[in-house]
GROMACS .gro file of C-alpha atoms in nm:
model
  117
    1UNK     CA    1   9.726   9.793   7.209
    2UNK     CA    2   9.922  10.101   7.207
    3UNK     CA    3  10.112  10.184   7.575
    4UNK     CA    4  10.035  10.547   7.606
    5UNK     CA    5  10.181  10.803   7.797
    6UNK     CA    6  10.461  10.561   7.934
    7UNK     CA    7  10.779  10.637   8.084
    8UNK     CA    8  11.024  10.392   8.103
    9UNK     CA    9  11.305  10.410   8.331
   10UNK     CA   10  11.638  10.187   8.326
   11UNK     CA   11  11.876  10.045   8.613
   12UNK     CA   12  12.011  10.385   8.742
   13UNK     CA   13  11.721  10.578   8.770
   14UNK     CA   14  11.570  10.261   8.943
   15UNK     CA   15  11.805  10.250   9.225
   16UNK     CA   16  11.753  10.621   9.303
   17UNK     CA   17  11.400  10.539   9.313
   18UNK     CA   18  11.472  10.304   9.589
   19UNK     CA   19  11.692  10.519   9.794
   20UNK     CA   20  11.370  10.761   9.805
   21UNK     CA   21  11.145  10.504   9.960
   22UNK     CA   22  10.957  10.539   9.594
   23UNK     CA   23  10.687  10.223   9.581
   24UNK     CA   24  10.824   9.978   9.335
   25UNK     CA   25  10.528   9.699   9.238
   26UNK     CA   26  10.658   9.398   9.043
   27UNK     CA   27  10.385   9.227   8.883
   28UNK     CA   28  10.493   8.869   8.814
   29UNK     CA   29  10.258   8.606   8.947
   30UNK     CA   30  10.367   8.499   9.233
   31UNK     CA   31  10.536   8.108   9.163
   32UNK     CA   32  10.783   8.357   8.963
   33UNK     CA   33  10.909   8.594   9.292
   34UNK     CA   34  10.935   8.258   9.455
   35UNK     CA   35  11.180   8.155   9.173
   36UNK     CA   36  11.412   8.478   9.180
   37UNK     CA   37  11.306   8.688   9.452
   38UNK     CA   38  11.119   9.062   9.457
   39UNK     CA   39  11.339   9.367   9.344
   40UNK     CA   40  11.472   9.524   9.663
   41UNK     CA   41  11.191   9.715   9.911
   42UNK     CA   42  10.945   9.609   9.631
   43UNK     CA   43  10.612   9.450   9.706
   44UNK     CA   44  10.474   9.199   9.441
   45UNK     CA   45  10.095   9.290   9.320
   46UNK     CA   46  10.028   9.037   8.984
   47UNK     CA   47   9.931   9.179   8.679
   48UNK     CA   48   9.561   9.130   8.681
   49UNK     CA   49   9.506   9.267   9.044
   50UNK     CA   50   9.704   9.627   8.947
   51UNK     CA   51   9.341   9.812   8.874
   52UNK     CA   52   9.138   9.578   9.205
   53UNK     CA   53   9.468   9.695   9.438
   54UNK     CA   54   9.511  10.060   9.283
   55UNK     CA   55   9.151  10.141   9.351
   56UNK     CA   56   9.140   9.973   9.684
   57UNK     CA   57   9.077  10.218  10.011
   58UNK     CA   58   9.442  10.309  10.153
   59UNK     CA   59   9.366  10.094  10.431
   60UNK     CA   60   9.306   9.815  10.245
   61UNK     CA   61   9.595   9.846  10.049
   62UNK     CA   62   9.818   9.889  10.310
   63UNK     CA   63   9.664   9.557  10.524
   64UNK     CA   64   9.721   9.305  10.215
   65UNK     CA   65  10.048   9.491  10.052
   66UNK     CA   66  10.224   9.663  10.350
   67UNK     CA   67  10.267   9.938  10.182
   68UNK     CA   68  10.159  10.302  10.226
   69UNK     CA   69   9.888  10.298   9.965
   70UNK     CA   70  10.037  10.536   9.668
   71UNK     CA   71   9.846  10.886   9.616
   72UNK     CA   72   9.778  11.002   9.224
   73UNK     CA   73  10.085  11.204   9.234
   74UNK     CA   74  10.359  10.988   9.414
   75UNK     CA   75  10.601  10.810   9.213
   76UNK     CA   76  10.555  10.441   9.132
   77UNK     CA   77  10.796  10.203   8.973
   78UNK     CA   78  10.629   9.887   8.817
   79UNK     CA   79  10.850   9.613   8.716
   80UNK     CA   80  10.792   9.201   8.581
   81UNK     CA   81  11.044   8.994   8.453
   82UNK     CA   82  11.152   9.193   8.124
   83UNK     CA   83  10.941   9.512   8.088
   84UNK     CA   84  10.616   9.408   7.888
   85UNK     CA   85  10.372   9.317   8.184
   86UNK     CA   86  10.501   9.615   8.367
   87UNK     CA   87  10.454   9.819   8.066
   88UNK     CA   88  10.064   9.747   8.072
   89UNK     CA   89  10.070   9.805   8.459
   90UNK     CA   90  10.190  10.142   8.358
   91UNK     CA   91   9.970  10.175   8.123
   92UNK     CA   92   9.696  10.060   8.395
   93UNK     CA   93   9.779  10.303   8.680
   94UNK     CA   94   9.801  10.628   8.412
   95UNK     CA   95   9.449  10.512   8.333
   96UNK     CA   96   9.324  10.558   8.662
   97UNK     CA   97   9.524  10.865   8.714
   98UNK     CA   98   9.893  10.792   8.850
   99UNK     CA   99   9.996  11.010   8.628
  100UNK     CA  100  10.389  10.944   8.758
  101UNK     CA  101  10.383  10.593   8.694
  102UNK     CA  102  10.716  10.466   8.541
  103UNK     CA  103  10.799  10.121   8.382
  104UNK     CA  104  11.138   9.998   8.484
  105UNK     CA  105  11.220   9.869   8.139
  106UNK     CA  106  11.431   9.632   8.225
  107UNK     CA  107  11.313   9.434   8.473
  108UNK     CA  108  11.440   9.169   8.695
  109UNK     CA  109  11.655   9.022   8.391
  110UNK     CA  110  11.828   9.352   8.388
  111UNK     CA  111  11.851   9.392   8.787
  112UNK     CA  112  12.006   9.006   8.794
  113UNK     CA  113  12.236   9.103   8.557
  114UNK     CA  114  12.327   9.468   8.668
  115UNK     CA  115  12.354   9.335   9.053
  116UNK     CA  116  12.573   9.007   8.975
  117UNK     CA  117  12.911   9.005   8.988
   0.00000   0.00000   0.00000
């Protein structure tokens, strides 16, 4: 299945994301965050709840995330472990109309090895 209307964003652009308070969603399940930890100011929605948790009511949202529930034009970051799953997130929240939905290509292989050191 073909990722349309994607745009991927690396490290960099990533970290200016999260100096503008931009909502960054990693969708590992959730044994994996326990692992390696959640991407700085992230929350952690899995994979197959992105369409349930994007169509929720912002209330709802915010009461099980803690998160401001995103509007159709704010900027979201998804992110997984190395790009794929938050590819199809991406893919996901364009679908239902986040049209500024970016996939941080990456992901937390490429934070762990950009933040080491």
């Amino acid at each position: 299945m073909a990722q349309a209307n994607i745009t991927n964003i690396g490290f960099e652009e990533l970290k200016n994301h999260q100096k503008l308070g931009t909502l960054i969603i990693d969708v590992r399940e959730p044994e994996e965050i326990a692992e390696t930890g959640v991407l700085p100011d992230g929350i952690n929605v899995p994979l197959g709840e992105i369409c349930a948790a994007l169509s929720k009511a912002p209330h709802d949202f915010e009461t099980k995330y803690g998160r401001k529930m995103p509007e159709k034009g704010d900027d979201i970051v998804f992110s997984c472990r190395s790009g794929k799953r938050s590819a199809q997130a991406c893919s996901k929240a364009v679908e239902l109309g986040f049209n500024r939905a970016k996939n941080f290509q990456g992901g937390w292989l490429e934070w762990e090895k950009q933040t080491k050191g």
